[in-house]
CSV table of C-alpha atoms in Angstrom, one decimal:
chain,number,residue,atom,x,y,z
X,1,MET,CA,160.7,92.4,100.3
X,2,ILE,CA,162.3,94.1,103.6
X,3,ARG,CA,165.2,92.1,105.3
X,4,ALA,CA,167.2,92.4,108.7
X,5,GLU,CA,170.1,90.8,109.2
X,6,GLY,CA,171.8,90.9,112.7
X,7,VAL,CA,170.4,94.3,113.4
X,8,SER,CA,171.4,96.4,116.5
X,9,VAL,CA,170.5,100.0,117.2
X,10,PHE,CA,171.8,102.0,120.2
X,11,ILE,CA,170.2,105.1,121.6
X,12,GLY,CA,172.8,106.9,123.1
X,13,LYS,CA,174.9,104.1,124.8
X,14,LYS,CA,171.5,102.0,125.3
X,15,GLU,CA,171.1,99.0,122.9
X,16,VAL,CA,167.4,99.5,122.1
X,17,VAL,CA,167.1,96.6,119.3
X,18,SER,CA,169.3,93.7,119.6
X,19,ASP,CA,170.5,91.4,117.1
X,20,VAL,CA,167.2,91.2,115.2
X,21,THR,CA,166.8,88.9,112.2
X,22,LEU,CA,163.6,89.3,110.2
X,23,THR,CA,162.2,89.1,107.0
X,24,CYS,CA,159.3,91.2,106.0
X,25,LYS,CA,157.6,89.5,102.6
X,26,ALA,CA,155.5,91.0,100.0
X,27,GLY,CA,152.2,90.3,100.5
X,28,GLU,CA,152.2,89.9,104.1
X,29,MET,CA,151.1,92.2,107.0
X,30,THR,CA,153.9,91.9,109.8
X,31,ALA,CA,153.5,92.9,113.3
X,32,LEU,CA,156.0,94.2,115.5
X,33,ILE,CA,155.0,93.4,119.1
X,34,GLY,CA,155.9,93.7,122.5
X,35,PRO,CA,155.3,95.8,125.8
X,36,SER,CA,155.8,99.7,125.8
X,37,GLY,CA,159.6,100.6,125.5
X,38,CYS,CA,160.6,97.2,124.0
X,39,GLY,CA,162.0,99.1,121.0
X,40,LYS,CA,159.3,98.1,118.4
X,41,THR,CA,158.9,101.6,117.1
X,42,THR,CA,162.8,102.0,116.9
X,43,LEU,CA,162.9,98.8,115.0
X,44,LEU,CA,160.2,99.8,112.7
X,45,HIS,CA,162.2,103.4,111.9
X,46,ALA,CA,165.4,101.1,111.4
X,47,LEU,CA,163.4,99.2,108.9
X,48,GLY,CA,162.4,102.2,107.2
X,49,LEU,CA,165.8,103.6,107.1
X,50,LEU,CA,164.8,106.3,109.2
X,51,LEU,CA,167.5,105.2,111.9
X,52,PRO,CA,170.8,104.0,111.1
X,53,VAL,CA,171.7,100.7,112.5
X,54,ASN,CA,174.9,100.0,114.8
X,55,LYS,CA,175.2,96.5,113.9
X,56,GLY,CA,173.8,94.4,110.9
X,57,ALA,CA,172.2,95.3,107.8
X,58,ILE,CA,168.9,96.2,106.0
X,59,PHE,CA,168.2,94.8,102.7
X,60,TYR,CA,165.6,95.8,100.3
X,61,LYS,CA,165.3,93.8,97.0
X,62,GLU,CA,168.5,92.3,98.1
X,63,HIS,CA,170.4,95.4,98.1
X,64,ASN,CA,172.0,96.4,101.1
X,65,TYR,CA,170.7,99.8,102.2
X,66,THR,CA,173.0,99.9,105.1
X,67,LYS,CA,175.9,100.9,102.6
X,68,ALA,CA,173.4,103.3,100.5
X,69,SER,CA,174.2,106.8,99.7
X,70,THR,CA,172.1,109.8,101.1
X,71,SER,CA,170.5,110.1,97.6
X,72,GLN,CA,169.6,106.2,97.3
X,73,ILE,CA,167.9,106.4,100.5
X,74,LYS,CA,165.7,109.6,99.8
X,75,ARG,CA,165.1,107.7,96.4
X,76,PHE,CA,163.6,104.7,98.5
X,77,TRP,CA,161.5,107.1,100.8
X,78,GLN,CA,160.4,109.2,97.7
X,79,GLN,CA,159.7,106.3,95.3
X,80,GLU,CA,159.1,102.9,97.4
X,81,VAL,CA,157.8,103.5,100.8
X,82,ALA,CA,155.1,105.4,102.8
X,83,PHE,CA,154.9,106.0,106.5
X,84,ILE,CA,152.2,106.3,108.7
X,85,LEU,CA,153.9,107.6,112.3
X,86,GLN,CA,152.0,108.5,115.4
X,87,ASP,CA,152.5,112.4,114.6
X,88,TYR,CA,150.8,111.7,111.5
X,89,GLY,CA,153.1,113.4,109.1
X,90,ILE,CA,150.2,115.5,108.1
X,91,MET,CA,150.5,119.2,107.2
X,92,ASP,CA,147.7,120.9,109.3
X,93,GLU,CA,148.0,124.2,107.2
X,94,GLU,CA,147.0,122.4,103.7
X,95,SER,CA,144.2,120.9,102.4
X,96,VAL,CA,143.0,117.3,102.8
X,97,GLY,CA,144.1,116.9,98.9
X,98,PHE,CA,147.3,118.3,98.7
X,99,ASN,CA,148.3,116.2,101.9
X,100,VAL,CA,147.5,113.1,99.5
X,101,THR,CA,148.9,114.2,96.5
X,102,MET,CA,151.7,116.5,97.5
X,103,GLN,CA,151.3,118.6,94.1
X,104,LYS,CA,150.0,122.1,93.5
X,105,ASP,CA,149.8,124.4,90.4
X,106,LEU,CA,152.4,127.0,90.0
X,107,PHE,CA,150.5,129.6,92.2
X,108,GLY,CA,150.4,127.0,95.0
X,109,LYS,CA,146.6,127.3,95.1
X,110,LYS,CA,145.0,124.3,93.3
X,111,VAL,CA,145.8,120.6,94.0
X,112,LYS,CA,147.5,118.8,91.1
X,113,GLY,CA,147.7,115.6,90.5
X,114,ASP,CA,145.4,112.4,89.4
X,115,LEU,CA,141.9,113.7,90.7
X,116,ALA,CA,139.9,110.7,90.1
X,117,ARG,CA,142.6,108.5,92.1
X,118,LEU,CA,142.5,111.3,94.8
X,119,ARG,CA,138.6,111.0,94.8
X,120,ASP,CA,139.0,107.4,95.0
X,121,VAL,CA,141.4,107.1,97.9
X,122,LEU,CA,139.4,109.4,100.0
X,123,GLU,CA,136.3,107.5,99.6
X,124,GLN,CA,138.2,104.1,100.5
X,125,THR,CA,139.5,105.9,103.6
X,126,GLY,CA,136.0,107.5,104.7
X,127,LEU,CA,137.0,110.9,103.7
X,128,SER,CA,135.3,111.5,100.6
X,129,ASN,CA,134.1,115.3,99.6
X,130,ARG,CA,136.4,116.6,101.8
X,131,GLU,CA,139.7,117.4,99.9
X,132,GLN,CA,139.2,121.1,99.9
X,133,GLU,CA,139.0,121.0,103.7
X,134,LEU,CA,142.1,122.1,106.1
X,135,ALA,CA,143.5,119.1,107.3
X,136,SER,CA,144.0,121.1,110.8
X,137,TYR,CA,140.2,120.6,111.1
X,138,LEU,CA,140.4,116.7,111.1
X,139,SER,CA,140.3,114.7,114.4
X,140,GLY,CA,143.0,112.5,115.2
X,141,GLY,CA,141.8,109.3,113.8
X,142,GLU,CA,141.0,111.3,110.4
X,143,LYS,CA,144.5,112.5,110.5
X,144,GLN,CA,145.5,108.9,110.8
X,145,ARG,CA,143.2,107.7,107.9
X,146,LEU,CA,144.6,110.7,105.7
X,147,ALA,CA,148.1,109.3,106.1
X,148,LEU,CA,146.7,106.0,104.8
X,149,ALA,CA,145.0,107.7,101.9
X,150,ARG,CA,148.4,109.2,101.1
X,151,ALA,CA,150.3,105.8,101.1
X,152,ILE,CA,147.6,104.1,98.8
X,153,TYR,CA,147.8,107.3,96.7
X,154,LYS,CA,151.5,106.8,96.3
X,155,ASN,CA,151.1,103.1,95.4
X,156,ALA,CA,154.2,102.5,97.8
X,157,LYS,CA,155.6,99.0,97.5
X,158,VAL,CA,156.4,99.1,101.5
X,159,LEU,CA,154.0,100.8,104.0
X,160,TYR,CA,155.4,101.3,107.5
X,161,ALA,CA,152.8,102.5,110.3
X,162,ASP,CA,153.5,102.7,113.8
X,163,GLU,CA,150.4,102.2,116.3
X,164,PRO,CA,148.1,103.0,113.5
X,165,THR,CA,144.8,102.1,115.3
X,166,ALA,CA,145.7,103.6,118.6
X,167,SER,CA,143.4,106.7,118.2
X,168,LEU,CA,140.4,105.1,116.2
X,169,ASP,CA,137.1,104.0,117.5
X,170,ALA,CA,136.1,100.2,116.9
X,171,LYS,CA,134.3,101.0,113.4
X,172,ASN,CA,137.1,102.9,112.1
X,173,ARG,CA,139.7,100.3,113.4
X,174,GLU,CA,138.0,97.8,111.4
X,175,LYS,CA,137.9,100.0,108.1
X,176,ILE,CA,141.5,100.7,108.7
X,177,ILE,CA,142.8,97.0,109.0
X,178,ALA,CA,140.8,96.1,106.0
X,179,LEU,CA,142.4,98.5,104.2
X,180,PHE,CA,146.0,97.1,105.3
X,181,ARG,CA,144.7,93.9,104.6
X,182,ASP,CA,143.7,95.0,100.8
X,183,PHE,CA,147.3,96.7,100.6
X,184,ALA,CA,148.9,93.5,101.3
X,185,ASN,CA,146.7,91.3,99.2
X,186,LYS,CA,147.9,93.6,96.2
X,187,GLY,CA,151.2,92.0,96.9
X,188,TYR,CA,152.6,94.9,99.0
X,189,THR,CA,154.6,94.8,102.3
X,190,VAL,CA,152.9,96.0,105.5
X,191,ILE,CA,154.9,96.4,108.8
X,192,ILE,CA,153.2,97.5,111.4
X,193,SER,CA,154.3,98.3,115.0
X,194,THR,CA,151.1,97.7,117.4
X,195,HIS,CA,149.7,96.6,120.5
X,196,ASP,CA,146.3,96.4,119.2
X,197,ALA,CA,145.1,92.7,119.5
X,198,ALA,CA,142.7,92.6,116.6
X,199,LEU,CA,145.4,94.2,114.1
X,200,ILE,CA,147.8,91.7,115.6
X,201,GLU,CA,145.0,89.0,114.8
X,202,ALA,CA,144.8,90.5,111.3
X,203,CYS,CA,148.6,90.1,110.3
X,204,ASP,CA,150.3,87.1,108.7
X,205,VAL,CA,153.8,87.2,111.0
X,206,CYS,CA,154.1,88.6,114.4
X,207,TYR,CA,157.5,89.4,115.6
X,208,GLU,CA,158.1,89.8,119.5
X,209,VAL,CA,160.9,92.3,119.6
X,210,GLN,CA,161.8,91.6,123.3
X,211,SER,CA,162.6,88.0,123.1
X,212,ASN,CA,163.2,88.0,119.0
X,213,ARG,CA,160.5,85.3,118.5
X,214,ILE,CA,158.8,84.9,115.2
X,215,ALA,CA,155.3,83.4,114.7
X,216,ARG,CA,153.7,82.7,111.4
X,217,LYS,CA,150.0,82.2,111.0
């Protein structure tokens, strides 16, 4: 569970996120919504500890991470969460397989890790039999799905996604939304910044960033 209490974030002297109190529960999909420039991506980054908060606190499993050390935050990123950001976070010069497992042999040539699980998550995300392919060959939508494959492989407890369906066609959008839903149904927390009506409809909770309103379905 991720919880924000009275969180405000300034970029320079401008208050981009103002006095947000929000709980994102395990087993639920939470949508951060609002018009472009309202601060939903900034709030997503703050909830993921990618941005420091100027006021208030961010809690994970009731631990106040605004007071956490650098090493504690790094462990949070490495062990607990996964991010699907607008730049995908994909290493173009590496293979699809390595981008999922993030492991290689000592010579840097062979992908290591749970290879059966790798094949399974690539199948789930529509990237079957492409583990040897360079990520640079993938389209924008395929890179988005590759980022999700990495999150599923990692078995992250919290998934943060920034406009994850923005570059997808209708068929792939449905597939990604179903994967997010499955991720949440397994008891994990999914937090999404989006303006996609279909994705918003699939979420359990919608938080309007600009007006600080919460709608629960």
